[in-house]
CSV table of C-alpha atoms and ligand atoms in Angstrom, one decimal:
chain,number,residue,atom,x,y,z
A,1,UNK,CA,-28.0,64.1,51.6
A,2,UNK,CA,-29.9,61.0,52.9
A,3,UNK,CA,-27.6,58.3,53.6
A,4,UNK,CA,-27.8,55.5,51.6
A,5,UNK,CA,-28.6,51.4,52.9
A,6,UNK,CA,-26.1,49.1,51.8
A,7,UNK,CA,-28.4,47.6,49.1
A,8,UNK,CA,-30.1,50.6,47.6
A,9,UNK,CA,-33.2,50.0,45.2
A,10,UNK,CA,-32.4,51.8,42.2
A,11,UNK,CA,-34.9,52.4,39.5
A,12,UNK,CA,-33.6,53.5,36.4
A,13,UNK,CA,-36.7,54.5,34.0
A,14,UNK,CA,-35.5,53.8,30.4
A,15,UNK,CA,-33.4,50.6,28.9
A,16,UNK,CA,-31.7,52.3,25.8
A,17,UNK,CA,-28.0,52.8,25.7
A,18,UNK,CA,-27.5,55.5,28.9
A,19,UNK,CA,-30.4,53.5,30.9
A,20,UNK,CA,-29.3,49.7,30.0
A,21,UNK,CA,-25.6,50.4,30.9
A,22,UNK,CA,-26.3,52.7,34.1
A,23,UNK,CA,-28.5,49.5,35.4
A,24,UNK,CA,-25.3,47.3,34.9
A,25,UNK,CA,-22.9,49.1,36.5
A,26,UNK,CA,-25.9,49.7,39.4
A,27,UNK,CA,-26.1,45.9,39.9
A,28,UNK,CA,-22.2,45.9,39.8
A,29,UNK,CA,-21.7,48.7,42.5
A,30,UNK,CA,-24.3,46.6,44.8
A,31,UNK,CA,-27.0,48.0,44.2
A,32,UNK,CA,-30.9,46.6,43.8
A,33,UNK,CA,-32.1,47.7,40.6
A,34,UNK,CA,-35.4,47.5,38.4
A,35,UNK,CA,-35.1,48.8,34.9
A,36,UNK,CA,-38.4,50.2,33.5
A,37,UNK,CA,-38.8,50.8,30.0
A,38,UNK,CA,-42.2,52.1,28.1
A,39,UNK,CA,-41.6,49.4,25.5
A,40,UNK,CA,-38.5,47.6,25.8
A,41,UNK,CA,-34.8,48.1,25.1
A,42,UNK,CA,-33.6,49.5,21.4
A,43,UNK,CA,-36.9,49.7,20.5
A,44,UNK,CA,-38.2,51.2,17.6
A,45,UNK,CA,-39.0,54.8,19.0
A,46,UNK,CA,-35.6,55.2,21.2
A,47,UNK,CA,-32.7,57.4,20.1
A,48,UNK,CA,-30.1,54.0,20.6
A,49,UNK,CA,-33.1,52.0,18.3
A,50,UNK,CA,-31.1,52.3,15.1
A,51,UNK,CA,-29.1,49.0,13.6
A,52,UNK,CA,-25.8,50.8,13.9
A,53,UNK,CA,-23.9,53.5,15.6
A,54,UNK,CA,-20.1,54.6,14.9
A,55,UNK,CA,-17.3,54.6,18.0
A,56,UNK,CA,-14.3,56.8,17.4
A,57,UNK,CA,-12.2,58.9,19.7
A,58,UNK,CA,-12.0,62.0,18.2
A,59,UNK,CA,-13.1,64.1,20.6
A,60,UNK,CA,-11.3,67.5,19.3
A,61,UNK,CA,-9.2,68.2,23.0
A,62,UNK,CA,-11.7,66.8,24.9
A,63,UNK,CA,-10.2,65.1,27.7
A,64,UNK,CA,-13.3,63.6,29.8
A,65,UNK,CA,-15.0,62.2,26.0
A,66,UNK,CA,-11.9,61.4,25.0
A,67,UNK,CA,-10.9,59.3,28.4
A,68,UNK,CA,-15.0,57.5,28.0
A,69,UNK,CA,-14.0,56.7,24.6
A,70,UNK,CA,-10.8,54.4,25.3
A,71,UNK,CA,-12.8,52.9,28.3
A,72,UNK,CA,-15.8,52.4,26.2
A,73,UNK,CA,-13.2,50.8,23.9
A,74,UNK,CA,-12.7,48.5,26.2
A,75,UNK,CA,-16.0,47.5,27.6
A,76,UNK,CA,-17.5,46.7,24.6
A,77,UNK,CA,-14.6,44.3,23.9
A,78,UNK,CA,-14.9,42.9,27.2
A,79,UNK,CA,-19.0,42.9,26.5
A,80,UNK,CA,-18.4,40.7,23.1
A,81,UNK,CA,-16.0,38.1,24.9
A,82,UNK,CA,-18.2,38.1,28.2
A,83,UNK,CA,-21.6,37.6,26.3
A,84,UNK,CA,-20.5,35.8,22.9
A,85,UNK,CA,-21.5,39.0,21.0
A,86,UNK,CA,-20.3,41.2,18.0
A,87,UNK,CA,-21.5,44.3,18.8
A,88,UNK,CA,-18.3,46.0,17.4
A,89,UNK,CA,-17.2,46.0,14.4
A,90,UNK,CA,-13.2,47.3,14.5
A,91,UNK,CA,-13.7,49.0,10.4
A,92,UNK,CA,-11.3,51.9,11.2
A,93,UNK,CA,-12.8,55.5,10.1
A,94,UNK,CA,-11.6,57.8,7.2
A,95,UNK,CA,-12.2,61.1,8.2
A,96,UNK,CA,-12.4,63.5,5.3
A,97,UNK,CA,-11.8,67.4,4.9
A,98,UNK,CA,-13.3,69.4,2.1
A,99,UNK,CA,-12.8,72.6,4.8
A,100,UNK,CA,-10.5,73.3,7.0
A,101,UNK,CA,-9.4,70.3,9.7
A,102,UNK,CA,-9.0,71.8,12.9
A,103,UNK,CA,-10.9,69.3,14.9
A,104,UNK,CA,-8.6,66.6,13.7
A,105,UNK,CA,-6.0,68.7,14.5
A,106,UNK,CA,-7.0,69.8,18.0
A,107,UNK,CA,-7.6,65.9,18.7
A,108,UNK,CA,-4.1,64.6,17.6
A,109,UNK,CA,-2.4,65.5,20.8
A,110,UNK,CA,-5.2,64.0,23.6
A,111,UNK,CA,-5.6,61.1,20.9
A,112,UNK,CA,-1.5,60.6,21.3
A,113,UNK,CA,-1.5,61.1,24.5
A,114,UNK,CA,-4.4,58.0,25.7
A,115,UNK,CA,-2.7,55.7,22.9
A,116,UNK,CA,-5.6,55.9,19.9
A,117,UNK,CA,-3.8,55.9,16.6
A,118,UNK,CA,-4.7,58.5,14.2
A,119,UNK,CA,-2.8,58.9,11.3
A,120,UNK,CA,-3.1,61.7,8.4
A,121,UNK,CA,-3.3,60.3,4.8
A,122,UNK,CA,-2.2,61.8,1.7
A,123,UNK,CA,-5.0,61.9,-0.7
A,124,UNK,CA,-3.1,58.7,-3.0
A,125,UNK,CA,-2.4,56.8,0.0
A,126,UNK,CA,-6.1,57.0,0.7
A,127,UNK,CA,-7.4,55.9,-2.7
A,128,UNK,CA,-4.8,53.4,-2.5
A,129,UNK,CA,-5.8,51.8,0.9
A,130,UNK,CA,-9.9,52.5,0.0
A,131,UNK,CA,-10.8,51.6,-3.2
A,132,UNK,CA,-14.5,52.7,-4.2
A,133,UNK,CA,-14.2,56.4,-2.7
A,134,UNK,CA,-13.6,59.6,-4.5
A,135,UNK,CA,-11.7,62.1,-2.8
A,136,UNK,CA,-13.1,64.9,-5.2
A,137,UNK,CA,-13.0,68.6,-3.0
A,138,UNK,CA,-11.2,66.3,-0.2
A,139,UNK,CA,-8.5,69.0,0.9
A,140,UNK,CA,-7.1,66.4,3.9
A,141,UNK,CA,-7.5,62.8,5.3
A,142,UNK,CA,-7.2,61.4,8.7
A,143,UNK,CA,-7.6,57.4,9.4
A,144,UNK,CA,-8.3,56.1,12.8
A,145,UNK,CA,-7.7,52.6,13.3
A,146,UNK,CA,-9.4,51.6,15.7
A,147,UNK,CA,-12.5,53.3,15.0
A,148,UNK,CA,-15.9,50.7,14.1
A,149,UNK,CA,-19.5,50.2,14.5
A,150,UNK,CA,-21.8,49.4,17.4
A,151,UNK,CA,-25.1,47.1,16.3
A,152,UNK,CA,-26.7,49.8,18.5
A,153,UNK,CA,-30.4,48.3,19.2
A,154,UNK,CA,-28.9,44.5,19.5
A,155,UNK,CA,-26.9,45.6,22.1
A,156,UNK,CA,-29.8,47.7,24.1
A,157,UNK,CA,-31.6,44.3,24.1
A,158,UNK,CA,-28.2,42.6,25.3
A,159,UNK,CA,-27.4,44.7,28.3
A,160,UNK,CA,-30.6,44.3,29.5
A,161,UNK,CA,-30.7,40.4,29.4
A,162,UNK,CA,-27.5,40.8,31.0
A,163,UNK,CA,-29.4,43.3,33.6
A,164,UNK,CA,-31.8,40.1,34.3
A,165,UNK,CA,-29.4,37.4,34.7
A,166,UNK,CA,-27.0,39.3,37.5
A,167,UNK,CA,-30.5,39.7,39.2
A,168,UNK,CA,-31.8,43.2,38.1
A,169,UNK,CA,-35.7,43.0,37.1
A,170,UNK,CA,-36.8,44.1,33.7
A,171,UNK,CA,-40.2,45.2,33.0
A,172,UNK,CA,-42.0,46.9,30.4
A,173,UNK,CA,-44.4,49.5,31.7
A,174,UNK,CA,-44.6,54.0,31.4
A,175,UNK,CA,-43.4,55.4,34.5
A,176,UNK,CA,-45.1,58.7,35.1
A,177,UNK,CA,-42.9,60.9,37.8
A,178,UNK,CA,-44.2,60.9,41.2
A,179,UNK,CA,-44.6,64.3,43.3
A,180,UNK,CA,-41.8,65.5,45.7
A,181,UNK,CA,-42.1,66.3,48.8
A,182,UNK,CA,-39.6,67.4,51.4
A,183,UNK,CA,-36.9,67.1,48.3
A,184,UNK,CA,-37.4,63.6,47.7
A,185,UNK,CA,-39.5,61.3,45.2
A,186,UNK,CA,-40.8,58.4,46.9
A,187,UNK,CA,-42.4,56.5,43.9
A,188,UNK,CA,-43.2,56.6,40.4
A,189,UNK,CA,-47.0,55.5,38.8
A,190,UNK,CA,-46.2,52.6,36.6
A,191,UNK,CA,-49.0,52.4,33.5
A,192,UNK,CA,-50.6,48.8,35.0
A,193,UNK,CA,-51.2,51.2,37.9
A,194,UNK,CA,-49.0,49.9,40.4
A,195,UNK,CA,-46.6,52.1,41.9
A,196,UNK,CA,-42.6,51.3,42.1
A,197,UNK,CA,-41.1,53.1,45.3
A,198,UNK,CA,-37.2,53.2,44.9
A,199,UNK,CA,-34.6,54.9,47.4
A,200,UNK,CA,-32.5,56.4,44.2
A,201,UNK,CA,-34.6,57.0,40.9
A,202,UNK,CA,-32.5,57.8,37.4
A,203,UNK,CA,-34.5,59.3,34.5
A,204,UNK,CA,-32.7,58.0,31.4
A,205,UNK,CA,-35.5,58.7,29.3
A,206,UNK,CA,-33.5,60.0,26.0
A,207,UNK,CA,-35.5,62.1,24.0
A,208,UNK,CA,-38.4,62.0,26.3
A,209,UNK,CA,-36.7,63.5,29.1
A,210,UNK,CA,-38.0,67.0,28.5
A,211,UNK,CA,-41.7,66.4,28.5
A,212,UNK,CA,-41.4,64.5,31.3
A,213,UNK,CA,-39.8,67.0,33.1
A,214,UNK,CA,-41.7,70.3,32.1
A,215,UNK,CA,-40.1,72.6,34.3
A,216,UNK,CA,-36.5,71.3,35.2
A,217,UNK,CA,-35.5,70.0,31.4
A,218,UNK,CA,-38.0,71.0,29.0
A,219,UNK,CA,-36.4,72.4,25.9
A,220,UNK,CA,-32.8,71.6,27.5
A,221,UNK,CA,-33.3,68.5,25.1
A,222,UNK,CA,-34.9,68.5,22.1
A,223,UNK,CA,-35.5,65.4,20.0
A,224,UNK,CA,-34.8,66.3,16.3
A,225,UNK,CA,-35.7,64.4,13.3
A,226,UNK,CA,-32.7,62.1,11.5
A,227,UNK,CA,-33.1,60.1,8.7
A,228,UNK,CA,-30.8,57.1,7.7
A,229,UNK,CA,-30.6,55.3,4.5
A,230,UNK,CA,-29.1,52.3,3.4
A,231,UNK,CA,-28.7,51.7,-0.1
A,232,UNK,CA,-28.1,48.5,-1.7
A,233,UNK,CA,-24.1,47.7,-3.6
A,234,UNK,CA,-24.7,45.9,-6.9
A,235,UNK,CA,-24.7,42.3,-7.0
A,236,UNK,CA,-21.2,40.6,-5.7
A,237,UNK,CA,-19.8,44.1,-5.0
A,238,UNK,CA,-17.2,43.8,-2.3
A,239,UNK,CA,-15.7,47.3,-1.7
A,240,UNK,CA,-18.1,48.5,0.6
A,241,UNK,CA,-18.4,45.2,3.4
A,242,UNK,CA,-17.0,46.5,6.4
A,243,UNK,CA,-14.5,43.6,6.2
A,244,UNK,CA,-13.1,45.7,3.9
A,245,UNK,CA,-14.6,49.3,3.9
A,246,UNK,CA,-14.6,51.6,7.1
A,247,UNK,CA,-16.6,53.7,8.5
A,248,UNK,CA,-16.7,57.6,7.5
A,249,UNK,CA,-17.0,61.1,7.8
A,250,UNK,CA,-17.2,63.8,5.3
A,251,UNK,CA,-17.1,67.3,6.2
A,252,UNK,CA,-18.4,69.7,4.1
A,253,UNK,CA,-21.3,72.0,4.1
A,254,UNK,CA,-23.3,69.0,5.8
A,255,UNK,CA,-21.3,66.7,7.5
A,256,UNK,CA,-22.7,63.4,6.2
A,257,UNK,CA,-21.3,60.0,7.5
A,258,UNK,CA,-22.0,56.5,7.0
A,259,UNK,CA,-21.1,52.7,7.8
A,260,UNK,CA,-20.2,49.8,5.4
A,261,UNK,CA,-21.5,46.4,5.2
A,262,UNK,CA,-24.0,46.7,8.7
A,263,UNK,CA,-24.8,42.7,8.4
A,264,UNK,CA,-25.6,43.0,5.0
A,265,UNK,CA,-27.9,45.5,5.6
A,266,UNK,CA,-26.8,47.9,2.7
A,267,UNK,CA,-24.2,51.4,3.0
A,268,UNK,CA,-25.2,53.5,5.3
A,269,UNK,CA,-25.4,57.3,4.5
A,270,UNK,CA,-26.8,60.0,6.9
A,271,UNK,CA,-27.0,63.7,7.2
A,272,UNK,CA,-26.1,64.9,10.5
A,273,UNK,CA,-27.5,68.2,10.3
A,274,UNK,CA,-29.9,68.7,12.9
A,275,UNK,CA,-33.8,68.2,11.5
A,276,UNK,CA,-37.0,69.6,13.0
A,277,UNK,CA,-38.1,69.3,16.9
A,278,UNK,CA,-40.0,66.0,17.0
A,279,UNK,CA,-42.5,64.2,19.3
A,280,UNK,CA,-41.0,60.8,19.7
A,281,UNK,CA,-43.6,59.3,20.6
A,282,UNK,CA,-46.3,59.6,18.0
A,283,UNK,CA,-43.9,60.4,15.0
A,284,UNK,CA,-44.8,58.6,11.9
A,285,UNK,CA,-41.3,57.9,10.6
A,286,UNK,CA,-41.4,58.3,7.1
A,287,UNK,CA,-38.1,60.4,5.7
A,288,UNK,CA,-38.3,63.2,4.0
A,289,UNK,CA,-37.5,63.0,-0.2
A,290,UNK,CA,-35.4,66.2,0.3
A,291,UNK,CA,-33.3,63.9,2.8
A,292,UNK,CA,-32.9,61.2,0.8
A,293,UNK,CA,-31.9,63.6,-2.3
A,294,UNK,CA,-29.1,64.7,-0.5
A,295,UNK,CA,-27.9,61.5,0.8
A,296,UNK,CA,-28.0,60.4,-2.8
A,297,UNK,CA,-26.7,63.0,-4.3
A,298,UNK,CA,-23.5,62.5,-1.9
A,299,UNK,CA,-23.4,58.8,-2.5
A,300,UNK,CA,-22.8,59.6,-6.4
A,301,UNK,CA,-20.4,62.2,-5.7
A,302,UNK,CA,-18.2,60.1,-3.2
A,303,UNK,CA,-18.8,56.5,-3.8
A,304,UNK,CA,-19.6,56.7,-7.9
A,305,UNK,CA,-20.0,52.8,-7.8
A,306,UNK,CA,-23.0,53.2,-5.9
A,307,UNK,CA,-24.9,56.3,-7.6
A,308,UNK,CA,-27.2,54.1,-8.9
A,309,UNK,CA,-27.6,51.9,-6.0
A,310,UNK,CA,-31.2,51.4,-4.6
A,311,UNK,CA,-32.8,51.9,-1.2
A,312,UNK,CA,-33.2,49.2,0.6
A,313,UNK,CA,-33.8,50.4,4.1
A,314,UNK,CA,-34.2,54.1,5.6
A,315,UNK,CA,-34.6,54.3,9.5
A,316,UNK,CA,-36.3,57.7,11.0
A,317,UNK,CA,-34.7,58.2,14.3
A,318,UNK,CA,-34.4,61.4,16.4
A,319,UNK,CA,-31.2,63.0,18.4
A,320,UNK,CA,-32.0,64.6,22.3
A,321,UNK,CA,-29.6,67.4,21.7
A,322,UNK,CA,-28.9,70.4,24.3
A,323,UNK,CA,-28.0,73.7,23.3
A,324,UNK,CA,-24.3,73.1,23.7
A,325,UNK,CA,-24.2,69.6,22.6
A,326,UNK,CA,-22.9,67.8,25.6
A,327,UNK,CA,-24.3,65.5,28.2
A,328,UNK,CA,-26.8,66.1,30.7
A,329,UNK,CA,-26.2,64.6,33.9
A,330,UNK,CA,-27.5,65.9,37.2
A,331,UNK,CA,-29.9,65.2,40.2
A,332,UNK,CA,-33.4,66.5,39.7
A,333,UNK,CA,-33.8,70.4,41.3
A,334,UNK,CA,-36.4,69.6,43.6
A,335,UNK,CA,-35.8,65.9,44.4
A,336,UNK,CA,-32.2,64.9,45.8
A,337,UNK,CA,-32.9,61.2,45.0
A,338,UNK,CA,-33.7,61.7,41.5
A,339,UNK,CA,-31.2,61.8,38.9
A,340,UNK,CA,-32.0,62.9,35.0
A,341,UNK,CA,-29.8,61.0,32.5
A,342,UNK,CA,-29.8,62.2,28.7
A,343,UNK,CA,-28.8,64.7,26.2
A,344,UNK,CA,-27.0,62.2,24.3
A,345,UNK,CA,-27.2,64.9,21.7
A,346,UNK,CA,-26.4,62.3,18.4
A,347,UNK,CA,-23.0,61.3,20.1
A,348,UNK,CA,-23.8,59.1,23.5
A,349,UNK,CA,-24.2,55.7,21.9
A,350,UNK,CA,-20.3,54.9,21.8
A,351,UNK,CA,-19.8,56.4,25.3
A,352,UNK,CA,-22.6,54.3,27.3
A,353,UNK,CA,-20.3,51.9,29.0
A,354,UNK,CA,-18.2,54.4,30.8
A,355,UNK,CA,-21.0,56.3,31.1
A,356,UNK,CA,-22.9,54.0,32.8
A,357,UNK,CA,-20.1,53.0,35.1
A,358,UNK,CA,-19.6,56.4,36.1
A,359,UNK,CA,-23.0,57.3,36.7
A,360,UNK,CA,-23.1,54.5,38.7
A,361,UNK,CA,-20.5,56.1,41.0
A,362,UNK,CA,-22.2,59.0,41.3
A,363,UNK,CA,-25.9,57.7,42.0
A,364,UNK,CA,-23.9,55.6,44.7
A,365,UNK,CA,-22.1,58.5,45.5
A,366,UNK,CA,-18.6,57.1,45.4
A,367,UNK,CA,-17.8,59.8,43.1
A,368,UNK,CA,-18.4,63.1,42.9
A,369,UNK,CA,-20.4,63.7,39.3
A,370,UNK,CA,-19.0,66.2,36.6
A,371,UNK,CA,-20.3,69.8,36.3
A,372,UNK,CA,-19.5,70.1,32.8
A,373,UNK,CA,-23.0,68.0,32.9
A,374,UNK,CA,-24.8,70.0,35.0
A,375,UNK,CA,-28.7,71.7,34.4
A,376,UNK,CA,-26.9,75.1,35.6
A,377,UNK,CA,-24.7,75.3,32.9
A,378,UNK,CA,-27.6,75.1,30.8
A,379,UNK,CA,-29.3,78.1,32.0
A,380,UNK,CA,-30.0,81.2,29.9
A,381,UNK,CA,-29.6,78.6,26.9
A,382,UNK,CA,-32.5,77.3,26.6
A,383,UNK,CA,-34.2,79.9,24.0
A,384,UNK,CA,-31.0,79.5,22.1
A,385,UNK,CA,-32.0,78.4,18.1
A,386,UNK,CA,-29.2,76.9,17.4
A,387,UNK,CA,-28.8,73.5,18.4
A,388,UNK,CA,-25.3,72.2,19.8
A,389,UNK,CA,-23.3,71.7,16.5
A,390,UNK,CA,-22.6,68.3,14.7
A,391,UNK,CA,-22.0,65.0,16.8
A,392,UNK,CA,-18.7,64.9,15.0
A,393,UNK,CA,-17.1,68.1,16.1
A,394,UNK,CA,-18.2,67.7,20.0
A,395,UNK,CA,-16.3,68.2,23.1
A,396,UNK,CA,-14.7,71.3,24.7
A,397,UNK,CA,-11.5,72.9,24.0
A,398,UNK,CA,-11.9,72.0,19.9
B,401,FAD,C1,-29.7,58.6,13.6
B,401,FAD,C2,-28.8,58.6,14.8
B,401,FAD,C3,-27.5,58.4,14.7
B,401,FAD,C4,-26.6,58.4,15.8
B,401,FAD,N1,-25.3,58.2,15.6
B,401,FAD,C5,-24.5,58.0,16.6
B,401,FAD,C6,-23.2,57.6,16.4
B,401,FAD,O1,-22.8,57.3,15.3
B,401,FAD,N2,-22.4,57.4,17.5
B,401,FAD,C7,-22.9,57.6,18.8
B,401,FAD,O2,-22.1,57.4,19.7
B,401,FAD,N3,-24.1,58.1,19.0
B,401,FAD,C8,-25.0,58.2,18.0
B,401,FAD,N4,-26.2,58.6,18.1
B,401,FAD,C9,-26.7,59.1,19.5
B,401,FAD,C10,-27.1,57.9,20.3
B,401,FAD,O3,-27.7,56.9,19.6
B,401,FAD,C11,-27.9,58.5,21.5
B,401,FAD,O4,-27.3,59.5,22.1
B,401,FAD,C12,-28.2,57.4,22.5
B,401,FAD,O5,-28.7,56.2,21.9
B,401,FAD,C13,-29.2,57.9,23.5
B,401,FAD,O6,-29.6,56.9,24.4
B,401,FAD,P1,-30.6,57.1,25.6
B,401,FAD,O7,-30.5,55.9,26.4
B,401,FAD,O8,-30.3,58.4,26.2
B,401,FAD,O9,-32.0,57.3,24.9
B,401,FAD,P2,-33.0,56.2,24.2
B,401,FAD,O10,-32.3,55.2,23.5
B,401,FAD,O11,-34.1,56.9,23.5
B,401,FAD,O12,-33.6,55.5,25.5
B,401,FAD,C14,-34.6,56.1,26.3
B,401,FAD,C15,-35.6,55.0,26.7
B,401,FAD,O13,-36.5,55.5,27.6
B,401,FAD,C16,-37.8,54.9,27.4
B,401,FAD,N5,-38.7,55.8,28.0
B,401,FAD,C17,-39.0,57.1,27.7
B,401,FAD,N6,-39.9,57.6,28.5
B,401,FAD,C18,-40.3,56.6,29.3
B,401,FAD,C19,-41.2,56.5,30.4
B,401,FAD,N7,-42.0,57.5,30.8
B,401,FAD,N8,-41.4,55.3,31.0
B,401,FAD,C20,-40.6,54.2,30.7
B,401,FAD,N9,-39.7,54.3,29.7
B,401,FAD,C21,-39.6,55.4,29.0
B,401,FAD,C22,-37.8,54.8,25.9
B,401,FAD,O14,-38.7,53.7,25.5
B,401,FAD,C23,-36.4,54.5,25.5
B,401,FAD,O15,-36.2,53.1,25.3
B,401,FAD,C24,-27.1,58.7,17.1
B,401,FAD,C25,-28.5,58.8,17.2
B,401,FAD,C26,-29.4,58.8,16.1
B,401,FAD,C27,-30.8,59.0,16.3
């Protein structure tokens, strides 16, 4: 390992969520950092480019998500009082069983354990407390309370203006990787044609990571297709703000989930079944009508007020899953100053903060990063079909 100066350049390639917040935490550890991004932070390609994400902290008995959650919790507090912001939104989350609950269950005793309340409902006391859902198949309900929403692509853009004004630069250019030689990356090609030399270099290039890595990531993540739809209450319908509404999860078949209110935006609904491998770059983002079907079809059968409700905004995005759903964090195999940052694998957005600060640590190395992330443990499942399983029932030990 090459010793590091006492103000390392840092170049972190990508400004969404993992990229944006790993730059902070960079600048905050001492670093020098430039923060590249092909064109700009929470735009409309990225994975963290959507209007809304949801935080909770069930993480089955995940200890490490579960820990980056209550952190998280409190960095994007600390991020809305520091920057005059309201990227969360507490709404609470009902969690609702038609099959049988065992994530919930396995979470209850790490929830416990780093003080998030969870509490199991009976079905009444849920109709009671939510009016406007229908608990019809429901077999059991969890709330969390302190469960919300993230404006996902308004906070991108904020981190990064925060990036500028503790004296990171921000620019907007495609960074190609350079070649290694003797186990090192010395510079990447920027697309005005300038090179940017860096001592560390961090690849937080969410769904893109595998293309730009051929051989070391390739289809370790895979961008899939997700479509979101908002649909529209009827006129002075108040159930669904999420001043009033929170956000939710229904497992059945699919699991679907959704958020209220989102700035009067409309009622979110999304399947999070895994779609088909995408290119994020040149994917024309119209959603499917079999996808929107099926989120209407739920939308009748849980929140009957709004089975007729119209579409007033659908959003395309894609996840950057790995086989076994988890992060992917590690240096680059043939470059020991090149770290690759991604997998978010439709569950990082919440997590960024403590992520960030943590990778921080470890691009510094003042901490010793996690193998759980590693590329190794990905090898030999990289043919496997089947994608990592549902954002909502990640984490080990569930
Ligand atoms: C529909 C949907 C719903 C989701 N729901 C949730 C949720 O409820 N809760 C949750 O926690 N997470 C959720 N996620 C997952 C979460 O949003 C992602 O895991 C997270 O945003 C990934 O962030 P990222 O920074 O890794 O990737 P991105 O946001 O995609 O950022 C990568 C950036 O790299 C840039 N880039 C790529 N290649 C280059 C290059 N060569 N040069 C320069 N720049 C480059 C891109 O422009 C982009 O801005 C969801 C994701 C989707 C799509």
């Amino acid at each position: 390992m090459s010793g590091l100066g006492p103000r390392p350049h840092v170049a972190v390639i990508g400004a969404g969520a993992f990229g944006g917040w790993t730059a902070l935490w960079l600048l905050r550890g001492g670093a020098r950092v430039t923060l590249v991004d092909a064109w700009g932070p929470g735009n409309a390609r990225a994975s963290s480019g959507g209007e809304t994400r949801v935080i909770r902290g069930m993480y089955g008995a995940d200890r490490v998500y579960t820990e980056w959650v209550v952190r998280s919790f409190e960095l994007w507090r600390e991020a809305d009082r520091n920057w005059g912001q309201r990227l969360y939104r507490p709404t609470g989350a009902l969690w609702m069983f038609r099959r049988d609950d065992a994530y919930a269950r396995s979470s209850l005793p790490t929830l416990a354990e780093v003080g998030l309340a969870v509490e199991r409902l009976d079905l009444d006391e849920a109709l009671r407390r939510f009016p406007g859902v229908d608990l019809a198949g429901v077999r059991s309900v969890y709330h969390e309370a302190e469960a919300g929403s993230l404006a996902a692509r308004r906070a991108c853009q904020t981190v990064a203006r925060a990036v500028a004004a503790d004296g990171g630069d921000v620019v907007t250019a495609a960074a190609r990787p350079g070649s290694t030689a003797k186990g090192r990356m010395d510079a990447v090609a920027l697309s005005d044609g300038s090179p940017l030399a860096a001592d560390r270099f961090v690849f937080a290039c969410g769904p893109w990571l595998g293309a730009l890595f051929p051989d070391a990531v390739g289809r370790l993540v895979q961008p899939t297709r997700q479509d979101v739809f908002y649909f529209g209450p009827p006129p002075g319908e108040r159930r669904f703000g999420d001043d009033r509404f929170p956000v939710w999860v229904d497992f059945g078949e699919r699991i679907f989930y959704g958020i209220p209110g989102n700035e009067q935006r409309g009622f979110k609904v999304a399947d999070d079944t895994h779609g088909e491998p995408v290119d994020p770059t040149t994917l024309e983002r119209t959603p499917r009508p079999e996808n929107l079907a099926r989120a209407r079809a739920l939308l009748a059968e849980r929140f009957p007020a709004l089975a007729e409700a119209p579409l007033v905004e659908s959003r395309t995005c894609q996840y950057e899953c790995t086989p076994d759903g988890n992060f992917l964090i590690d240096r680059h195999p043939e470059a020991e100053n090149v770290w690759l940052l991604g997998g978010g694998s439709g569950h990082g957005f919440k997590l960024s903060p403590a992520l960030g600060e943590r990778m921080a640590a470890w691009v510094l190395e003042r901490e010793a990063p996690l193998a759980r992330f590693s590329l190794e443990r990905l090898s030999g499942l990289a043919e496997t079909p089947e994608r990592g399983g549902s954002q909502f029932e990640t984490g080990e030990g569930s």
